[in-house]
Tab-separated table of C-alpha atoms and ligand atoms in Angstrom:
chain	number	residue	atom	x	y	z
A	9	MET	CA	0.670	-147.850	78.590
A	10	THR	CA	-1.308	-144.747	76.708
A	11	ALA	CA	0.972	-142.308	74.983
A	12	LYS	CA	1.874	-138.937	75.825
A	13	ILE	CA	0.125	-136.591	74.061
A	14	LEU	CA	2.104	-134.198	71.999
A	15	ASP	CA	-0.542	-131.150	73.014
A	16	GLY	CA	-0.251	-128.913	69.411
A	17	ARG	CA	-2.540	-125.782	71.131
A	18	THR	CA	0.050	-125.533	74.201
A	19	VAL	CA	3.267	-125.495	71.895
A	20	ALA	CA	1.359	-123.269	69.697
A	21	SER	CA	0.132	-121.218	72.841
A	22	ARG	CA	3.720	-120.483	73.816
A	23	LEU	CA	4.511	-119.896	70.183
A	24	TRP	CA	2.350	-117.233	69.510
A	25	ARG	CA	3.642	-115.394	73.123
A	26	ASP	CA	7.143	-115.809	72.212
A	27	LEU	CA	5.906	-114.531	68.478
A	28	SER	CA	4.093	-111.667	70.566
A	29	ASP	CA	6.824	-110.376	72.583
A	30	ARG	CA	8.954	-110.751	69.094
A	31	ILE	CA	6.966	-108.770	67.076
A	32	ALA	CA	7.246	-105.875	69.766
A	33	ASP	CA	10.941	-105.834	70.246
A	34	LEU	CA	11.061	-105.499	66.605
A	35	HIS	CA	8.264	-102.237	66.697
A	36	GLU	CA	10.449	-100.595	68.939
A	37	ARG	CA	13.741	-100.954	67.776
A	38	THR	CA	12.726	-99.869	63.886
A	39	GLY	CA	8.977	-99.246	64.237
A	40	ALA	CA	8.219	-101.835	61.763
A	41	THR	CA	5.154	-104.113	61.931
A	42	PRO	CA	5.271	-107.844	60.015
A	43	ARG	CA	3.220	-107.417	57.096
A	44	LEU	CA	1.777	-110.405	55.153
A	45	ALA	CA	0.177	-110.623	52.345
A	46	ILE	CA	-2.034	-113.507	51.554
A	47	VAL	CA	-3.444	-113.877	48.286
A	48	ARG	CA	-7.094	-115.212	48.251
A	49	LEU	CA	-8.306	-116.545	44.731
A	50	ASP	CA	-11.618	-117.785	45.234
A	51	ALA	CA	-13.980	-116.539	47.300
A	52	ARG	CA	-15.779	-119.271	48.400
A	53	GLY	CA	-14.334	-122.972	50.338
A	54	PRO	CA	-11.666	-124.270	51.725
A	55	SER	CA	-9.071	-121.375	50.473
A	56	ALA	CA	-11.405	-119.231	51.682
A	57	VAL	CA	-11.558	-120.740	54.839
A	58	TYR	CA	-7.711	-120.799	55.290
A	59	ALA	CA	-7.359	-117.242	54.284
A	60	ALA	CA	-9.572	-116.155	57.236
A	61	SER	CA	-8.416	-118.210	59.827
A	62	VAL	CA	-4.355	-117.569	58.937
A	63	TRP	CA	-5.903	-113.500	58.665
A	64	ARG	CA	-7.524	-114.272	62.557
A	65	ALA	CA	-4.104	-115.934	63.710
A	66	ALA	CA	-1.973	-112.884	62.054
A	67	ARG	CA	-4.362	-110.198	63.547
A	68	SER	CA	-3.868	-111.865	67.100
A	69	VAL	CA	-0.743	-112.004	67.738
A	70	GLY	CA	0.407	-108.544	66.098
A	71	VAL	CA	0.949	-109.073	62.566
A	72	ASP	CA	-0.817	-106.708	60.003
A	73	ALA	CA	-2.138	-109.127	57.327
A	74	PHE	CA	-4.272	-108.279	54.424
A	75	GLU	CA	-5.769	-110.561	51.683
A	76	ILE	CA	-5.717	-109.701	48.040
A	77	ALA	CA	-8.954	-111.065	46.197
A	78	PRO	CA	-8.417	-110.625	43.020
A	79	PRO	CA	-11.315	-110.874	40.609
A	80	GLU	CA	-13.057	-114.164	40.029
A	81	GLY	CA	-11.065	-115.618	36.599
A	82	VAL	CA	-8.319	-113.641	36.690
A	83	ALA	CA	-5.765	-114.315	34.157
A	84	LEU	CA	-2.480	-115.363	35.308
A	85	SER	CA	-1.071	-112.264	33.851
A	86	ASP	CA	-2.798	-110.032	36.054
A	87	LEU	CA	-1.857	-111.836	38.820
A	88	ALA	CA	1.627	-112.087	38.104
A	89	ALA	CA	1.301	-108.228	38.207
A	90	ARG	CA	-0.316	-108.112	41.204
A	91	ILE	CA	2.290	-110.383	42.942
A	92	GLY	CA	5.110	-108.599	41.250
A	93	ALA	CA	3.960	-105.492	42.876
A	94	LEU	CA	3.560	-107.662	46.629
A	95	ASN	CA	7.269	-108.983	45.926
A	96	ARG	CA	8.473	-105.007	45.394
A	97	ASP	CA	6.793	-103.671	48.356
A	98	PRO	CA	9.598	-103.387	50.969
A	99	SER	CA	6.859	-102.895	53.584
A	100	ILE	CA	5.724	-106.314	53.163
A	101	ALA	CA	7.428	-109.194	54.701
A	102	GLY	CA	5.905	-112.137	53.533
A	103	ILE	CA	3.358	-113.491	50.764
A	104	VAL	CA	1.514	-116.918	50.697
A	105	ILE	CA	-1.124	-117.939	48.556
A	106	ALA	CA	-4.362	-119.268	49.712
A	107	GLN	CA	-4.683	-123.221	48.395
A	108	PRO	CA	-6.447	-124.852	46.892
A	109	VAL	CA	-6.392	-122.941	44.149
A	110	PRO	CA	-8.999	-122.138	41.053
A	111	SER	CA	-8.582	-124.884	38.000
A	112	HIS	CA	-8.021	-122.496	35.522
A	113	LEU	CA	-4.604	-122.039	37.241
A	114	ASP	CA	-1.244	-123.946	37.905
A	115	ALA	CA	-0.665	-123.983	41.859
A	116	ALA	CA	2.749	-124.756	40.769
A	117	VAL	CA	2.873	-122.066	38.448
A	118	VAL	CA	0.847	-119.553	40.753
A	119	VAL	CA	3.420	-120.219	43.861
A	120	GLU	CA	6.547	-119.155	41.644
A	121	LEU	CA	5.218	-116.040	41.053
A	122	ILE	CA	6.113	-115.083	45.025
A	123	ASP	CA	9.947	-113.896	45.072
A	124	PRO	CA	11.680	-116.538	47.054
A	125	ALA	CA	12.745	-114.204	49.640
A	126	LYS	CA	8.978	-113.474	50.851
A	127	ASP	CA	8.059	-116.438	50.403
A	128	VAL	CA	6.927	-117.371	54.178
A	129	ASP	CA	4.944	-120.636	53.627
A	130	GLY	CA	8.004	-122.294	51.535
A	131	ALA	CA	6.297	-123.084	48.978
A	132	THR	CA	8.586	-121.760	45.754
A	133	PRO	CA	10.612	-123.618	43.991
A	134	LEU	CA	13.831	-122.628	45.244
A	135	ASN	CA	13.177	-123.053	48.574
A	136	ALA	CA	12.352	-126.448	48.118
A	137	GLY	CA	15.297	-127.339	46.518
A	138	ARG	CA	17.066	-125.804	49.064
A	139	ILE	CA	15.521	-127.672	51.965
A	140	ALA	CA	16.177	-131.215	49.796
A	141	ARG	CA	19.625	-130.120	49.723
A	142	GLY	CA	19.522	-129.073	53.665
A	143	GLU	CA	19.959	-126.119	53.328
A	144	ARG	CA	18.366	-123.021	55.524
A	145	THR	CA	15.665	-121.328	54.101
A	146	PHE	CA	11.443	-120.868	54.455
A	147	VAL	CA	9.914	-124.397	55.046
A	148	PRO	CA	6.149	-125.292	53.997
A	149	ALA	CA	4.751	-124.592	57.587
A	150	THR	CA	3.329	-128.032	58.612
A	151	ALA	CA	6.734	-130.054	58.281
A	152	LEU	CA	7.953	-127.152	60.355
A	153	ALA	CA	5.296	-128.351	62.518
A	154	VAL	CA	6.392	-131.405	62.791
A	155	MET	CA	9.751	-130.574	63.863
A	156	THR	CA	8.597	-128.375	66.542
A	157	ILE	CA	6.460	-130.530	68.206
A	158	LEU	CA	8.968	-133.519	68.298
A	159	ARG	CA	11.606	-130.562	69.905
A	160	SER	CA	9.074	-128.926	72.387
A	161	TYR	CA	9.032	-131.871	73.750
A	162	GLY	CA	12.447	-132.850	73.386
A	163	ILE	CA	12.030	-135.967	71.641
A	164	PRO	CA	15.361	-136.567	70.072
A	165	ILE	CA	15.748	-136.932	66.835
A	166	ALA	CA	19.024	-138.146	65.690
A	167	GLY	CA	19.882	-141.525	64.880
A	168	LYS	CA	16.184	-142.940	64.933
A	169	ARG	CA	14.235	-144.823	62.318
A	170	ALA	CA	11.639	-142.175	61.177
A	171	VAL	CA	9.043	-143.452	58.471
A	172	VAL	CA	6.994	-140.908	56.432
A	173	VAL	CA	4.218	-141.688	55.006
A	174	GLY	CA	3.136	-139.803	51.910
A	175	ARG	CA	5.023	-137.178	49.944
A	176	SER	CA	3.513	-134.219	48.749
A	177	ALA	CA	5.591	-131.076	47.967
A	178	VAL	CA	3.963	-129.460	51.644
A	179	VAL	CA	3.827	-131.628	53.872
A	180	GLY	CA	5.508	-135.622	53.175
A	181	ARG	CA	8.949	-134.357	51.068
A	182	PRO	CA	9.863	-131.634	53.272
A	183	ALA	CA	8.926	-133.341	56.432
A	184	ALA	CA	11.180	-135.879	55.522
A	185	ALA	CA	14.411	-133.174	54.639
A	186	LEU	CA	13.840	-132.076	57.539
A	187	LEU	CA	13.823	-135.084	59.780
A	188	LEU	CA	16.844	-136.463	57.438
A	189	ALA	CA	18.363	-132.831	58.014
A	190	ALA	CA	18.264	-133.372	61.974
A	191	ASP	CA	20.307	-137.001	61.789
A	192	ALA	CA	17.080	-139.109	61.807
A	193	THR	CA	17.606	-142.626	59.140
A	194	VAL	CA	14.155	-141.488	56.837
A	195	GLN	CA	11.934	-143.795	54.961
A	196	ILE	CA	9.260	-142.180	52.515
A	197	CYS	CA	6.198	-144.075	51.944
A	198	HIS	CA	3.228	-143.491	49.711
A	199	ARG	CA	0.156	-145.039	47.984
A	200	ARG	CA	2.493	-147.220	45.922
A	201	THR	CA	4.045	-148.590	49.111
A	202	ARG	CA	4.032	-152.083	49.359
A	203	ASN	CA	2.846	-153.576	52.958
A	204	LEU	CA	3.056	-150.255	54.300
A	205	ALA	CA	2.073	-152.150	58.363
A	206	ARG	CA	5.424	-153.279	57.525
A	207	GLU	CA	7.441	-150.324	56.665
A	208	THR	CA	5.383	-148.403	59.250
A	209	ARG	CA	6.453	-150.608	62.340
A	210	ARG	CA	9.675	-149.949	62.091
A	211	ALA	CA	9.578	-146.063	62.870
A	212	GLU	CA	10.583	-144.893	66.060
A	213	ILE	CA	8.883	-141.616	64.634
A	214	LEU	CA	6.041	-141.899	62.408
A	215	VAL	CA	4.941	-139.055	60.681
A	216	VAL	CA	1.161	-139.445	58.324
A	217	GLY	CA	0.043	-137.326	55.602
A	218	ALA	CA	-1.814	-139.367	53.933
A	219	GLY	CA	-5.466	-137.719	53.733
A	220	VAL	CA	-6.514	-140.749	54.448
A	221	PRO	CA	-8.425	-141.285	57.752
A	222	HIS	CA	-7.513	-143.421	60.003
A	223	LEU	CA	-5.087	-145.364	57.726
A	224	ILE	CA	-2.604	-146.212	60.567
A	225	ARG	CA	-4.382	-148.919	62.806
A	226	ALA	CA	-2.648	-150.206	65.771
A	227	GLU	CA	-1.534	-153.258	64.467
A	228	MET	CA	0.488	-150.705	62.139
A	229	VAL	CA	2.647	-149.146	64.958
A	230	ASN	CA	5.658	-149.785	67.137
A	231	ARG	CA	4.941	-150.063	70.552
A	232	SER	CA	7.119	-147.147	71.310
A	233	ALA	CA	7.265	-144.686	68.690
A	234	VAL	CA	5.896	-141.494	68.360
A	235	VAL	CA	3.293	-140.743	66.158
A	236	ILE	CA	3.187	-137.480	64.665
A	237	ASP	CA	-0.699	-137.294	62.318
A	238	CYS	CA	-0.316	-134.329	59.843
A	239	GLY	CA	-3.982	-136.031	58.135
A	240	ILE	CA	-6.973	-133.326	58.713
A	241	ASN	CA	-10.349	-135.182	56.934
A	242	THR	CA	-13.508	-134.261	57.528
A	243	THR	CA	-15.923	-137.331	57.919
A	244	PRO	CA	-19.706	-137.556	59.231
A	245	ASN	CA	-18.036	-138.079	62.272
A	246	GLY	CA	-16.314	-134.718	62.665
A	247	ILE	CA	-12.440	-133.916	61.604
A	248	VAL	CA	-9.998	-136.674	62.204
A	249	GLY	CA	-6.255	-137.506	61.440
A	250	ASP	CA	-4.959	-140.133	59.444
A	251	VAL	CA	-4.498	-142.287	62.351
A	252	ASP	CA	-6.666	-144.018	64.185
A	253	TYR	CA	-6.220	-141.969	67.397
A	254	ALA	CA	-8.654	-143.931	69.715
A	255	ALA	CA	-7.134	-147.330	68.659
A	256	VAL	CA	-3.188	-146.028	68.213
A	257	ARG	CA	-2.416	-144.055	71.481
A	258	PRO	CA	-3.020	-146.794	73.786
A	259	VAL	CA	-0.084	-148.974	71.880
A	260	VAL	CA	2.563	-145.902	71.602
A	261	GLY	CA	4.672	-144.044	73.390
A	262	ALA	CA	3.537	-140.558	72.441
A	263	ILE	CA	0.843	-139.492	69.996
A	264	THR	CA	-0.262	-135.801	68.322
A	265	PRO	CA	-4.424	-135.166	68.636
A	266	VAL	CA	-6.140	-134.422	65.267
A	267	PRO	CA	-8.015	-131.250	66.114
A	268	GLY	CA	-5.407	-130.111	68.450
A	269	GLY	CA	-1.877	-131.204	67.076
A	270	VAL	CA	-0.297	-129.875	64.258
A	271	GLY	CA	-2.885	-127.983	63.118
A	272	PRO	CA	-2.513	-125.597	65.628
A	273	VAL	CA	1.350	-125.041	65.334
A	274	THR	CA	1.195	-125.100	61.596
A	275	THR	CA	-0.604	-121.799	61.906
A	276	MET	CA	1.717	-120.418	63.959
A	277	MET	CA	5.036	-121.398	62.058
A	278	LEU	CA	3.636	-119.668	59.073
A	279	LEU	CA	3.517	-116.307	61.096
A	280	GLN	CA	6.445	-117.593	62.895
A	281	GLN	CA	8.312	-117.325	59.447
A	282	THR	CA	6.905	-114.009	58.701
A	283	VAL	CA	8.340	-112.857	61.898
A	284	ASP	CA	11.872	-114.226	60.695
A	285	ALA	CA	11.308	-112.666	57.594
A	286	ALA	CA	10.506	-109.055	58.631
A	287	GLU	CA	13.444	-109.136	61.196
A	288	ARG	CA	15.785	-110.245	58.515
A	289	ALA	CA	14.911	-107.256	56.721
A	290	GLU	CA	15.828	-105.071	59.424
A	291	SER	CA	18.922	-106.621	60.558
A	292	SER	CA	22.091	-107.222	59.046
A	293	ASP	CA	22.833	-110.273	61.199
A	294	GLU	CA	22.525	-114.037	60.909
A	295	PRO	CA	18.927	-114.620	59.579
A	296	ALA	CA	16.962	-115.730	62.699
A	297	LEU	CA	15.556	-119.100	60.074
A	298	ASP	CA	17.510	-121.387	61.864
A	299	ARG	CA	16.315	-121.286	64.890
A	300	TYR	CA	13.601	-124.267	64.214
A	301	ALA	CA	13.891	-125.499	61.841
A	302	LEU	CA	16.783	-126.631	60.194
A	303	PRO	CA	19.730	-128.710	61.127
A	304	GLU	CA	22.427	-127.977	64.046
A	305	ARG	CA	24.302	-129.010	61.227
A	306	HIS	CA	24.551	-128.313	57.400
A	307	GLU	CA	26.198	-130.735	55.697
A	308	ALA	CA	25.476	-129.278	52.008
A	309	ASN	CA	26.566	-125.602	53.824
A	310	SER	CA	29.922	-127.599	54.705
A	311	GLY	CA	31.379	-129.033	51.973
A	312	SER	CA	31.329	-132.366	53.346
A	313	ARG	CA	29.686	-135.318	51.766
A	314	GLU	CA	28.241	-137.721	54.526
A	315	THR	CA	29.459	-137.833	57.303
A	316	GLU	CA	28.944	-139.739	60.679
A	317	PRO	CA	26.982	-138.060	63.040
A	318	SER	CA	29.307	-136.818	66.059
B	403	NAD	P1	-1.788	-135.044	49.206
B	403	NAD	O1	-3.267	-136.003	48.547
B	403	NAD	O2	-1.159	-134.646	48.620
B	403	NAD	O3	-0.853	-136.452	49.000
B	403	NAD	C1	-1.094	-137.393	49.972
B	403	NAD	C2	0.155	-138.280	49.936
B	403	NAD	O4	-0.310	-139.483	50.442
B	403	NAD	C3	0.297	-139.254	48.372
B	403	NAD	O5	2.114	-138.891	48.829
B	403	NAD	C4	0.347	-140.434	48.675
B	403	NAD	O6	1.573	-141.555	48.161
B	403	NAD	C5	-0.185	-140.707	49.986
B	403	NAD	N1	-0.919	-141.811	50.230
B	403	NAD	C6	-2.158	-141.497	49.668
B	403	NAD	N2	-2.812	-142.967	49.982
B	403	NAD	C7	-1.827	-143.484	50.586
B	403	NAD	C8	-2.001	-144.687	51.076
B	403	NAD	N3	-3.202	-145.760	51.388
B	403	NAD	N4	-0.855	-145.183	52.192
B	403	NAD	C9	0.315	-145.052	51.764
B	403	NAD	N5	0.815	-143.538	51.159
B	403	NAD	C10	-0.857	-142.664	50.390
B	403	NAD	O7	-2.242	-134.748	50.254
B	403	NAD	P2	-1.252	-133.595	51.253
B	403	NAD	O8	-1.740	-132.117	50.700
B	403	NAD	O9	-0.558	-134.160	51.341
B	403	NAD	O10	-2.147	-133.601	52.570
B	403	NAD	C11	-1.886	-135.149	53.227
B	403	NAD	C12	-3.035	-134.847	54.320
B	403	NAD	O11	-2.155	-133.971	55.879
B	403	NAD	C13	-3.885	-134.204	54.372
B	403	NAD	O12	-5.371	-135.109	55.516
B	403	NAD	C14	-4.487	-132.182	54.326
B	403	NAD	O13	-5.718	-132.463	55.223
B	403	NAD	C15	-3.354	-132.592	55.834
B	403	NAD	N6	-2.641	-131.064	55.705
B	403	NAD	C16	-3.006	-130.970	56.885
B	403	NAD	C17	-1.727	-129.637	57.134
B	403	NAD	C18	-1.914	-129.305	58.592
B	403	NAD	O14	-2.007	-127.852	58.393
B	403	NAD	N7	-1.847	-129.567	59.724
B	403	NAD	C19	-1.377	-128.576	56.088
B	403	NAD	C20	-2.187	-129.096	54.935
B	403	NAD	C21	-1.969	-130.844	54.515
């Protein structure tokens, strides 16, 4: 058996068309164009590459993205004033901080400067708390990409045993929360997990975001598993995922490649949430936020505690 390939580029192109239509429609109705501020704190390195790639993707779909680049070594108080101005500007729908931030700044403190209503990458503690409670909100783009890929390929989630490897605030934790909100039975593994293989073999849906090249090998997966690899690791052999794709692909049910899996969908998720924010700002109707991410059902909102899936 060879796995079904969950092709992120195909999913991303469909999302691109949907977003482009929504942006045109918004413009026709209101004259507004979604604007995204990308705060770049480093002129070189991975955060500059990230900022440039978001800017290009945004421009291509019709989001008016622009970079804010404070001087090198900017003080937190100065940065707070700059981000405060973005928060107050009604023409700006979304704000994203290009990570990693320089070492003189604390990333957790920097993201707290963003107004949660413009936090289109789900980075603020308020939005992280909402995600943990199963409430609708902006979510980290990579975690949302995981759910979007599963849903795009019609992969059932409710009742499935999902194992997430990694517990970072941007990948593992929110992915686990979204899977839980979609009624999977979720387990989170991390670097202190004993016998990782025993846990991952139990997964019907396996999501990996560990940052360790080829951490997941063929003997660590269930034969019918759906494997979503969030890893992006630069090696002498090029970019590879956290899953040994060549070895695992023949022994599972479905798998995302790296590159070409979660990555391209992640960028579209950031832009999708920017468009959601712009639409919400222009309308008093039900926010568009629940379109992909959250939870067909919101147990935390309903006031009920644990309820059996229907
Ligand atoms: P991180 O270093 O913040 O977190 C890694 C997590 O993996 C930790 O919780 C750690 O406990 C766990 N882990 C590490 N080694 C492990 C091991 N041997 N066994 C079990 N668990 C282990 O990293 P991150 O920011 O979450 O990124 C994870 C990966 O996802 C990286 O490859 C990163 O490049 C990638 N990433 C991809 C996207 C995307 O758009 N696809 C976005 C963000 C991050």
